[in-house]
Amino acid sequence: MLKIENLSVRVDSKDILRGINIGIKKAEVHALLGPNASGKSTLAQAIMGFPDYKITAGGISFKRKDITNVSIEERAKLGMALVFQHPPTIKGIKLSKLLEKISKQTVDIKEFSVNPDILEREINVGFSGGERKLSEIIQIISLNPSFVIFDELDAGLDIENLEELTSIIRNKLLSNGVSILLITHRGDILRFLKPAIAYVMLDGKIVCSSGNWKEVWRTITRYGYEKCKECKERKLFSD
Amino acid sequence: MKNVRSAKSVNYSQIDNRVEKISESREAMVLPSLEAYKELKWTRDYFEQKPEEGYFIWVKKQINNPLATCIAISLPKVSQDIRNLVVIEESIEAEIYSICSAIKKNLCGVHIGRSRIVVKENSTLKMRHFHNWGRGDRVESSLKFFLEKEAKLSYTFKCLAVPETLKTESDTFLDSRSSADFGIAVLAEGSKVNMHDSIFLNGEKSSGMMKLRMIADKNSKISAHSKIIANSAGKGHLDCTGLLLDENSSISAVPELLNKDKNATLTHEASIGKISEEELNYLRSRGLTEDEAINLIVTGFLGEEAPFTYKGRILSKAYM
């Protein structure tokens, strides 16, 4: 589905990511862990093709197509989607209007535990943290994607809300064969979505890649991220 | 269509220099301004001179349907000198849709409109004013609002097809406990726009709010001077925001506050910039092209109005 090979990314003349390798197959969940400012969101935005994120080496292919130089909207049309950690407010545009413009499939708002009035509110204007996340997920489901990046979906959510959102992700996305890259630094979401591979990113590099997310998370909680540099379970990505 | 507002009739319709239709009711008298000037002597206090064109609307009783006026230019080189007077009697809630437009883009007409609007004690007027013009037209609009005690005005002016030159000015006079809420939206493409709007807080606890939204594209120049003058203990706020869509356009926003009463509170905010990259990227990540994303942001910025229709035709959109 998604293959990132030896990817290096520069933002504002500063090299942020170096030599990133990730491969995600259909219906797989992968998790990217790392401390603040390690480069996780940079990777999310580079995968999505944001113009300020310059690829200086390596490349990205999606559905066997090289998309390294493809525009954001083309990537979206190919089936790639990003759930933003901090989605911007779009004043004057109701969520229903945006859905009308972007939807590839109908989403029944009643299936989500949110006041349906959210559709008639301006996008993210005065939304609570939970409403923002639900608005993001409703939009993403309407796009009928094949690969979704969740950038810190769990940030600011209590455990009940997180459980509900992950249940939606399982039922509406994973069960339809959608692949997922979870960016997080909390363990709960891993427990709910059980990633096949967990990566640890430090200073713009993936320092650990393991099929045992429980062990990775145990190490992080016990010793902190620095320990990942020397972890014996470390397995570098190969495909 | 959601939230559609419909007119039962167009109450005043003028094409070029001739009156096409007048429709009045028991609640609202509608006359050509010249007739009102001749027959109702008191109207002369408001018409600064004898009017040749335009409408007089006198809402005397509560009216449940919106009133509508349409003034259009249909032939080349037509010159209109419109003088309107609207009077809303006491304790009435009224809604007026007022549409001024050119039927084609290449008529090079002149539309000069001067309107006086009187909202009497304890009345509410919701007025929606739409302008749509061709490139070569010249348009000047001057409005004066007189709000008596506890009167409320909600006024929207929207011009999304701006002529080569557009000049607008408004003066609003508020008596005690009255309020005026202005929403002005202009999308200039290859145009010169000059706007002067003043709100005079003359009565205690009066309040005035002006929200100005301007977009300049394709070598446009917009100059907007907005002013609130507190002669009494009222509240006023100016909110001016401009978006520049190209390198060769400019917007000058001058918010001015003049406070002559220590118990009055006047505030303002102003910003002019480009469309946020963050918003653009967000919408593009949802599959919209850059142009589609810009259009959506522009639509939201200028504010969407519920369509206003007559016999199934949307009157509040451009005819062109």
Coordinates of C-alpha atoms in Angstrom, one line a residue:
Chain A
M1 CA 0.0 0.0 0.0
L2 CA 2.6 2.6 1.2
K3 CA 6.3 2.3 0.8
I4 CA 8.7 4.9 2.1
E5 CA 12.3 4.4 1.2
N6 CA 15.3 6.2 2.5
L7 CA 13.3 9.4 2.9
S8 CA 14.9 12.6 4.0
V9 CA 12.9 15.8 4.4
R10 CA 13.9 19.4 4.9
V11 CA 11.7 22.2 6.3
D12 CA 12.8 25.8 6.2
S13 CA 16.4 24.9 5.2
K14 CA 16.6 22.5 8.2
D15 CA 17.0 18.7 7.7
I16 CA 14.3 17.2 9.9
L17 CA 14.0 13.6 8.7
R18 CA 16.8 11.3 7.6
G19 CA 16.7 7.9 5.9
I20 CA 13.1 6.9 6.9
N21 CA 12.0 3.5 5.8
I22 CA 8.4 2.3 6.3
G23 CA 6.3 -0.2 4.5
I24 CA 2.5 -0.7 5.2
K25 CA 0.4 -3.4 3.6
K26 CA -3.3 -3.4 3.1
A27 CA -5.4 -3.4 6.3
E28 CA -2.3 -3.1 8.5
V29 CA -1.9 -0.8 11.4
H30 CA 1.5 0.6 12.1
A31 CA 2.4 2.9 15.0
L32 CA 5.0 5.6 15.0
L33 CA 6.1 6.5 18.5
G34 CA 8.5 9.2 19.6
P35 CA 8.9 12.2 21.9
N36 CA 7.7 15.7 21.1
A37 CA 9.7 17.3 18.2
S38 CA 11.2 14.1 17.1
G39 CA 9.8 14.5 13.5
K40 CA 6.6 12.4 13.6
S41 CA 4.2 15.1 12.4
T42 CA 6.8 16.2 9.8
L43 CA 6.7 12.7 8.4
A44 CA 2.9 12.8 8.3
Q45 CA 2.9 16.0 6.4
A46 CA 5.6 14.9 4.1
I47 CA 3.7 11.7 3.3
M48 CA 0.6 13.9 2.6
G49 CA 2.7 16.1 0.3
F50 CA 2.6 19.5 2.0
P51 CA 4.6 21.9 -0.1
D52 CA 6.9 23.2 2.7
Y53 CA 8.2 19.7 3.3
K54 CA 10.9 19.3 0.8
I55 CA 12.1 15.8 0.0
T56 CA 15.8 15.8 -0.3
A57 CA 16.4 12.1 -0.8
G58 CA 14.5 8.9 -1.2
G59 CA 10.9 8.6 -2.2
I60 CA 7.3 7.6 -1.4
S61 CA 5.2 5.2 -3.4
F62 CA 1.5 4.5 -2.8
K63 CA -0.4 1.7 -4.5
R64 CA 2.8 1.0 -6.5
K65 CA 2.8 4.5 -7.9
D66 CA 5.7 6.9 -7.2
I67 CA 4.0 9.9 -5.5
T68 CA 7.1 11.7 -4.3
N69 CA 6.3 14.7 -6.5
V70 CA 2.6 14.4 -6.6
S71 CA 0.3 17.3 -5.2
I72 CA -1.6 17.0 -1.9
E73 CA -5.0 16.7 -3.7
E74 CA -3.7 14.0 -6.1
R75 CA -2.6 12.0 -3.1
A76 CA -6.0 12.5 -1.5
K77 CA -7.7 11.4 -4.7
L78 CA -5.5 8.3 -4.8
G79 CA -7.0 7.4 -1.4
M80 CA -4.6 8.9 1.1
A81 CA -5.9 10.9 4.1
L82 CA -4.6 12.6 7.1
V83 CA -6.4 13.2 10.4
F84 CA -4.9 16.4 11.7
Q85 CA -3.6 16.9 15.2
H86 CA -4.6 20.5 15.2
P87 CA -7.1 21.0 12.3
P88 CA -7.5 24.7 11.4
T89 CA -10.7 26.7 11.8
I90 CA -12.4 27.5 8.5
K91 CA -14.6 30.5 9.2
G92 CA -17.9 30.8 7.4
I93 CA -17.9 27.3 6.0
K94 CA -20.2 24.7 7.7
L95 CA -19.0 21.2 8.1
S96 CA -22.0 20.1 6.0
K97 CA -20.9 22.3 3.1
L98 CA -17.4 20.8 3.2
L99 CA -18.8 17.3 3.3
E100 CA -21.0 18.1 0.3
K101 CA -17.8 19.1 -1.6
I102 CA -15.5 16.3 -0.6
S103 CA -17.6 13.2 0.1
K104 CA -17.2 10.1 -2.0
Q105 CA -19.6 8.2 0.2
T106 CA -22.5 9.2 2.5
V107 CA -21.8 9.3 6.2
D108 CA -24.7 9.0 8.6
I109 CA -24.0 11.4 11.5
K110 CA -26.4 9.4 13.7
E111 CA -23.8 6.7 13.9
F112 CA -21.5 9.0 15.8
S113 CA -22.1 10.1 19.4
V114 CA -22.1 13.8 18.5
N115 CA -24.8 16.4 18.3
P116 CA -25.9 16.4 14.6
D117 CA -25.9 20.2 14.9
I118 CA -22.2 20.0 14.4
L119 CA -22.9 19.7 10.7
E120 CA -24.4 23.2 10.7
R121 CA -21.5 24.8 12.6
E122 CA -18.4 26.4 11.0
I123 CA -15.5 24.0 10.6
N124 CA -13.7 23.7 14.0
V125 CA -15.0 27.0 15.2
G126 CA -15.7 26.6 18.9
F127 CA -15.5 22.8 18.6
S128 CA -14.4 20.9 21.7
G129 CA -11.4 18.6 21.5
G130 CA -13.7 15.6 21.1
E131 CA -15.8 17.3 18.4
R132 CA -12.7 18.2 16.4
K133 CA -11.6 14.6 16.4
L134 CA -15.0 13.4 15.4
S135 CA -15.3 16.0 12.7
E136 CA -11.9 14.8 11.3
I137 CA -13.0 11.2 11.4
I138 CA -16.4 11.9 9.8
Q139 CA -14.6 13.8 7.0
I140 CA -12.1 11.0 6.5
I141 CA -14.7 8.3 6.4
S142 CA -16.6 10.3 3.8
L143 CA -13.5 10.3 1.6
N144 CA -13.6 6.5 1.5
P145 CA -9.8 6.3 1.8
S146 CA -7.4 3.3 1.5
F147 CA -4.7 4.7 3.8
V148 CA -5.1 7.1 6.8
I149 CA -2.5 8.8 8.9
F150 CA -3.8 9.6 12.4
D151 CA -1.6 12.4 13.8
E152 CA -1.9 12.2 17.6
L153 CA -5.6 11.2 17.5
D154 CA -5.4 10.5 21.2
A155 CA -4.0 13.9 22.3
G156 CA -6.4 15.5 24.7
L157 CA -9.0 12.7 24.7
D158 CA -10.1 10.8 27.7
I159 CA -10.1 7.1 27.7
E160 CA -13.8 6.7 27.0
N161 CA -13.7 9.0 24.0
L162 CA -10.6 7.3 22.7
E163 CA -12.2 3.9 23.0
E164 CA -15.2 5.1 21.1
L165 CA -13.1 6.6 18.3
T166 CA -10.9 3.5 18.0
S167 CA -14.0 1.4 17.7
I168 CA -15.2 3.6 14.8
I169 CA -11.8 3.2 13.2
R170 CA -12.0 -0.6 13.5
N171 CA -15.6 -0.8 12.2
K172 CA -15.5 1.8 9.5
L173 CA -11.9 1.7 8.3
L174 CA -10.0 -1.4 9.3
S175 CA -12.8 -3.8 8.5
N176 CA -12.9 -2.3 5.0
G177 CA -9.2 -3.0 4.4
V178 CA -7.9 0.5 5.1
S179 CA -4.3 0.8 6.2
I180 CA -3.4 3.0 9.1
L181 CA -0.3 4.8 10.4
L182 CA -0.9 5.9 14.0
I183 CA 1.3 8.7 15.3
T184 CA 1.2 8.8 19.1
H185 CA 3.0 8.9 22.3
R186 CA 0.3 7.2 24.4
G187 CA 0.0 3.5 25.0
D188 CA -3.8 3.3 25.2
I189 CA -4.4 3.7 21.5
L190 CA -1.9 0.9 20.8
R191 CA -3.9 -1.4 23.1
F192 CA -7.1 -0.6 21.2
L193 CA -5.7 -0.9 17.7
K194 CA -2.9 -3.4 18.1
P195 CA -0.4 -2.3 15.5
A196 CA 1.5 -4.9 13.5
I197 CA 4.7 -2.8 13.6
A198 CA 5.8 -0.1 16.0
Y199 CA 8.5 2.3 15.1
V200 CA 10.3 4.7 17.4
M201 CA 11.5 8.0 16.0
L202 CA 14.2 10.0 17.6
D203 CA 15.7 13.2 16.2
G204 CA 14.2 12.6 12.7
K205 CA 15.4 9.0 12.5
I206 CA 13.6 5.7 13.0
V207 CA 15.8 4.0 15.6
C208 CA 13.6 1.0 16.3
S209 CA 11.2 -1.1 14.3
S210 CA 9.5 -4.0 15.9
G211 CA 6.6 -6.4 15.5
N212 CA 6.2 -6.5 19.2
W213 CA 4.5 -3.2 20.1
K214 CA 3.9 -4.3 23.7
E215 CA 7.6 -4.8 24.3
V216 CA 8.4 -1.4 22.6
W217 CA 5.9 0.4 24.7
R218 CA 7.1 -1.4 27.9
T219 CA 10.6 -0.3 27.2
I220 CA 9.5 3.3 26.6
T221 CA 7.4 3.5 29.7
R222 CA 10.1 1.9 31.8
Y223 CA 13.3 3.5 30.5
G224 CA 12.2 6.4 28.3
Y225 CA 12.8 6.9 24.5
E226 CA 16.6 7.0 24.8
K227 CA 16.7 3.3 25.7
C228 CA 15.2 2.5 22.2
K229 CA 18.5 3.4 20.7
E230 CA 20.1 0.4 22.2
C231 CA 17.2 -2.0 22.6
K232 CA 18.0 -5.6 21.9
E233 CA 14.7 -6.3 20.3
R234 CA 15.4 -3.7 17.7
K235 CA 14.6 -4.9 14.2
L236 CA 15.2 -2.6 11.3
F237 CA 12.6 -2.5 8.6
S238 CA 13.1 -4.8 5.6
D239 CA 10.6 -5.6 2.9
Chain B
M1 CA -32.5 24.2 -1.0
K2 CA -31.9 25.0 2.6
N3 CA -33.1 28.2 4.4
V4 CA -34.5 29.7 1.2
R5 CA -36.3 33.0 1.7
S6 CA -39.0 33.8 -0.9
A7 CA -40.8 37.0 -1.9
K8 CA -44.5 36.8 -2.6
S9 CA -44.0 39.6 -5.0
V10 CA -41.3 42.1 -6.0
N11 CA -42.6 45.4 -4.5
Y12 CA -40.7 47.7 -6.7
S13 CA -39.0 46.9 -10.0
Q14 CA -37.2 49.4 -12.2
I15 CA -35.3 48.6 -15.4
D16 CA -33.1 51.4 -16.8
N17 CA -35.1 54.5 -16.1
R18 CA -38.6 53.2 -16.2
V19 CA -40.7 51.7 -13.4
E20 CA -41.8 48.2 -14.4
K21 CA -43.9 47.1 -11.4
I22 CA -45.2 48.3 -8.1
S23 CA -46.8 46.0 -5.6
E24 CA -48.1 47.3 -2.3
S25 CA -50.3 46.0 0.4
R26 CA -52.4 47.2 3.3
E27 CA -49.3 47.0 5.5
A28 CA -46.8 48.6 3.2
M29 CA -47.3 51.6 0.9
V30 CA -45.0 51.5 -2.2
L31 CA -44.7 54.5 -4.5
P32 CA -42.1 55.9 -7.0
S33 CA -40.1 58.4 -5.0
L34 CA -41.3 61.3 -7.2
E35 CA -44.9 60.5 -6.4
A36 CA -44.2 60.3 -2.7
Y37 CA -42.4 63.6 -2.9
K38 CA -45.4 65.2 -4.5
E39 CA -48.2 63.6 -2.5
L40 CA -46.6 63.2 1.0
K41 CA -45.1 66.5 2.0
W42 CA -43.3 65.1 5.1
T43 CA -41.1 63.0 2.8
R44 CA -39.4 66.1 1.6
D45 CA -37.6 66.3 5.0
Y46 CA -35.8 63.2 3.9
F47 CA -35.4 63.7 0.1
E48 CA -32.7 66.3 -0.1
Q49 CA -34.0 67.3 -3.5
K50 CA -36.8 66.4 -5.8
P51 CA -36.2 62.8 -6.8
E52 CA -36.6 61.6 -10.4
E53 CA -36.2 57.9 -9.8
G54 CA -36.3 55.4 -7.0
Y55 CA -38.8 54.0 -4.5
F56 CA -40.6 55.0 -1.4
I57 CA -41.6 52.3 1.0
W58 CA -43.7 53.0 4.0
V59 CA -44.3 50.1 6.3
K60 CA -47.2 51.1 8.5
K61 CA -48.3 47.8 10.0
Q62 CA -46.6 44.5 10.9
I63 CA -45.8 42.7 7.7
N64 CA -45.0 39.0 7.6
N65 CA -43.4 38.6 4.2
P66 CA -40.1 40.1 3.1
L67 CA -40.3 43.1 0.8
A68 CA -38.2 43.1 -2.3
T69 CA -36.9 45.8 -4.7
C70 CA -35.0 45.2 -8.0
I71 CA -33.3 48.0 -9.9
A72 CA -31.5 46.9 -13.1
I73 CA -29.6 48.3 -16.0
S74 CA -30.4 46.5 -19.2
L75 CA -29.2 48.9 -22.0
P76 CA -25.8 50.4 -22.8
K77 CA -24.9 53.8 -21.3
V78 CA -27.9 54.1 -19.1
S79 CA -27.5 56.5 -16.2
Q80 CA -29.6 56.1 -13.1
D81 CA -30.0 58.6 -10.3
I82 CA -32.0 56.7 -7.7
R83 CA -33.3 58.2 -4.5
N84 CA -35.0 55.9 -2.2
L85 CA -36.8 56.4 1.1
V86 CA -37.8 53.6 3.5
V87 CA -39.8 54.4 6.6
I88 CA -40.6 51.7 9.1
E89 CA -43.3 52.8 11.6
E90 CA -43.1 52.1 15.3
S91 CA -43.0 48.5 16.8
I92 CA -42.8 46.7 13.5
E93 CA -40.4 44.0 12.3
A94 CA -39.7 44.2 8.6
E95 CA -37.3 42.6 6.2
I96 CA -36.3 44.1 2.9
Y97 CA -34.2 42.5 0.1
S98 CA -32.8 45.2 -2.2
I99 CA -31.1 44.2 -5.5
C100 CA -29.2 46.5 -7.8
S101 CA -27.6 45.1 -10.9
A102 CA -26.6 45.2 -14.5
I103 CA -28.2 42.5 -16.7
K104 CA -25.1 42.2 -18.9
K105 CA -21.5 42.8 -18.2
N106 CA -20.7 45.2 -21.0
L107 CA -23.3 48.0 -20.6
C108 CA -21.1 50.7 -19.1
G109 CA -23.9 52.2 -17.2
V110 CA -24.0 54.6 -14.3
H111 CA -25.9 53.8 -11.1
I112 CA -26.0 56.5 -8.4
G113 CA -28.2 55.5 -5.5
R114 CA -29.1 57.6 -2.4
S115 CA -31.2 55.9 0.2
R116 CA -32.6 57.2 3.4
I117 CA -33.9 54.6 5.9
V118 CA -35.9 55.5 9.0
V119 CA -36.5 52.9 11.6
K120 CA -38.9 54.3 14.2
E121 CA -39.1 53.5 17.9
N122 CA -38.9 49.9 18.9
S123 CA -38.9 48.6 15.3
T124 CA -36.6 46.1 13.7
L125 CA -35.4 46.2 10.1
K126 CA -33.4 43.4 8.5
M127 CA -32.1 44.7 5.2
R128 CA -30.2 42.6 2.7
H129 CA -28.6 44.7 -0.1
F130 CA -27.0 42.9 -3.1
H131 CA -25.1 44.6 -5.9
N132 CA -23.9 42.9 -9.1
W133 CA -22.3 44.9 -11.9
G134 CA -20.4 44.7 -15.1
R135 CA -16.8 45.7 -15.5
G136 CA -17.4 49.1 -17.2
D137 CA -20.2 50.3 -14.9
R138 CA -19.7 53.1 -12.4
V139 CA -21.6 52.8 -9.2
E140 CA -22.0 55.2 -6.2
S141 CA -24.1 54.3 -3.3
S142 CA -25.0 56.6 -0.4
L143 CA -27.1 55.5 2.6
K144 CA -28.3 57.2 5.7
F145 CA -29.9 55.3 8.5
F146 CA -31.9 57.0 11.2
L147 CA -32.6 54.7 14.2
E148 CA -35.0 56.0 16.8
K149 CA -35.2 54.8 20.4
E150 CA -34.8 51.0 20.8
A151 CA -34.8 50.5 17.0
K152 CA -32.8 47.6 15.6
L153 CA -31.1 47.4 12.3
S154 CA -29.3 44.4 10.7
Y155 CA -27.9 45.5 7.4
T156 CA -25.9 43.4 4.9
F157 CA -24.3 44.8 1.8
K158 CA -22.8 42.3 -0.6
C159 CA -21.1 43.0 -3.9
L160 CA -19.5 40.0 -5.5
A161 CA -19.4 41.5 -9.0
V162 CA -17.8 44.9 -8.5
P163 CA -17.7 47.4 -11.3
E164 CA -14.5 49.2 -12.4
T165 CA -15.2 51.9 -9.8
L166 CA -17.4 51.5 -6.8
K167 CA -17.9 54.2 -4.2
T168 CA -20.1 53.6 -1.1
E169 CA -20.8 55.6 1.9
S170 CA -23.1 55.3 4.8
D171 CA -24.0 57.3 7.9
T172 CA -26.0 55.7 10.7
F173 CA -27.5 57.8 13.5
L174 CA -28.5 55.9 16.6
D175 CA -30.8 57.1 19.3
S176 CA -30.8 55.7 22.8
R177 CA -30.9 51.9 23.2
S178 CA -31.0 51.4 19.5
S179 CA -28.6 49.0 17.7
A180 CA -27.1 48.7 14.3
D181 CA -25.3 45.6 13.0
F182 CA -23.5 46.0 9.7
G183 CA -22.0 43.2 7.5
I184 CA -20.3 44.5 4.4
A185 CA -18.7 42.1 1.9
V186 CA -16.9 43.1 -1.3
L187 CA -15.1 41.0 -3.8
A188 CA -13.1 43.3 -6.1
E189 CA -11.5 41.9 -9.3
G190 CA -9.8 44.6 -11.4
S191 CA -11.7 47.3 -9.5
K192 CA -11.2 50.5 -7.5
V193 CA -13.4 50.5 -4.4
N194 CA -13.8 53.3 -2.0
M195 CA -15.9 52.8 1.1
H196 CA -16.7 55.3 3.9
D197 CA -18.9 54.1 6.7
S198 CA -19.7 56.0 9.9
I199 CA -21.8 55.1 12.9
F200 CA -22.9 57.9 15.3
L201 CA -23.8 56.7 18.8
N202 CA -26.0 59.6 19.7
G203 CA -28.1 58.0 22.4
E204 CA -27.3 56.3 25.7
K205 CA -26.8 52.5 25.5
S206 CA -26.9 52.6 21.7
S207 CA -24.6 50.1 20.0
G208 CA -23.0 49.8 16.6
M209 CA -21.1 46.9 15.1
M210 CA -19.5 47.0 11.7
K211 CA -18.0 43.9 10.2
L212 CA -16.2 44.5 6.9
R213 CA -14.9 41.7 4.7
M214 CA -12.9 42.7 1.6
I215 CA -11.2 40.7 -1.0
A216 CA -8.9 42.2 -3.6
D217 CA -7.9 40.3 -6.7
K218 CA -6.6 41.0 -10.3
N219 CA -5.0 44.4 -9.7
S220 CA -7.7 45.9 -7.4
K221 CA -7.4 48.7 -5.0
I222 CA -9.7 48.9 -2.0
S223 CA -9.8 51.7 0.4
A224 CA -12.1 51.4 3.4
H225 CA -12.5 54.1 6.0
S226 CA -14.8 53.0 8.9
K227 CA -15.6 55.2 11.8
I228 CA -17.6 55.1 15.0
I229 CA -18.3 58.3 16.8
A230 CA -19.6 58.1 20.4
N231 CA -21.5 61.2 21.3
S232 CA -23.1 59.4 24.1
A233 CA -22.5 56.4 26.4
G234 CA -22.8 53.6 23.9
K235 CA -20.8 50.7 22.6
G236 CA -19.2 50.3 19.2
H237 CA -16.9 47.8 17.5
L238 CA -15.2 47.8 14.1
D239 CA -14.0 44.5 12.6
C240 CA -12.2 45.0 9.3
T241 CA -10.6 42.1 7.5
G242 CA -9.1 42.0 4.1
L243 CA -7.7 39.2 1.9
L244 CA -5.3 39.8 -0.9
L245 CA -5.4 37.2 -3.7
D246 CA -2.7 38.5 -6.0
E247 CA 0.5 40.4 -6.0
N248 CA -0.8 43.6 -7.7
S249 CA -3.7 44.4 -5.4
S250 CA -3.9 46.5 -2.3
I251 CA -6.3 47.1 0.5
S252 CA -6.2 50.0 2.8
A253 CA -8.3 49.7 6.0
V254 CA -8.6 52.7 8.2
P255 CA -10.7 52.0 11.3
E256 CA -11.3 55.2 13.3
L257 CA -12.8 55.6 16.7
L258 CA -13.8 59.0 18.2
N259 CA -15.1 58.9 21.7
K260 CA -16.7 62.0 23.2
D261 CA -18.2 60.3 26.3
K262 CA -16.1 58.7 29.0
N263 CA -18.8 56.0 29.6
A264 CA -18.7 54.9 26.0
T265 CA -16.6 51.9 24.9
L266 CA -15.3 51.7 21.4
T267 CA -13.0 49.0 20.0
H268 CA -11.7 47.9 16.7
E269 CA -9.7 45.1 15.1
A270 CA -8.2 45.0 11.6
S271 CA -6.1 42.6 9.6
I272 CA -5.1 42.3 6.0
G273 CA -3.3 39.3 4.6
K274 CA -3.3 36.4 2.3
I275 CA -5.2 33.1 2.5
S276 CA -3.7 30.9 5.2
E277 CA -1.5 28.1 3.8
E278 CA -2.7 25.9 6.7
E279 CA -6.3 26.2 5.6
L280 CA -5.4 25.7 2.0
N281 CA -3.4 22.5 2.7
Y282 CA -6.1 21.2 5.0
L283 CA -8.8 21.5 2.2
R284 CA -6.4 20.2 -0.4
S285 CA -5.8 17.1 1.8
R286 CA -9.5 16.5 1.5
G287 CA -9.1 16.3 -2.3
L288 CA -10.0 19.8 -3.3
T289 CA -7.8 21.5 -5.9
E290 CA -6.0 24.7 -4.9
D291 CA -8.6 26.8 -6.9
E292 CA -11.5 24.9 -5.3
A293 CA -10.0 25.4 -1.8
I294 CA -9.5 29.1 -2.5
N295 CA -13.1 29.5 -3.7
L296 CA -14.4 27.7 -0.6
I297 CA -12.4 29.9 1.7
V298 CA -13.4 33.1 -0.1
T299 CA -17.1 32.0 0.1
G300 CA -16.8 31.5 3.8
F301 CA -14.9 34.7 4.3
L302 CA -17.5 36.8 2.5
G303 CA -20.4 34.9 4.3
E304 CA -23.0 32.8 2.7
E305 CA -26.5 34.2 2.4
A306 CA -29.6 32.1 2.3
P307 CA -30.8 32.4 -1.3
F308 CA -33.7 34.8 -1.9
T309 CA -36.1 33.8 -4.6
Y310 CA -39.1 35.0 -6.5
K311 CA -41.1 32.6 -8.6
G312 CA -38.3 30.0 -8.3
R313 CA -35.6 32.4 -9.5
I314 CA -32.8 33.4 -7.2
L315 CA -32.8 37.1 -7.0
S316 CA -29.9 37.5 -4.6
K317 CA -27.3 36.1 -7.0
A318 CA -25.6 37.8 -9.9
Y319 CA -27.8 37.9 -13.0
M320 CA -24.8 37.6 -15.2

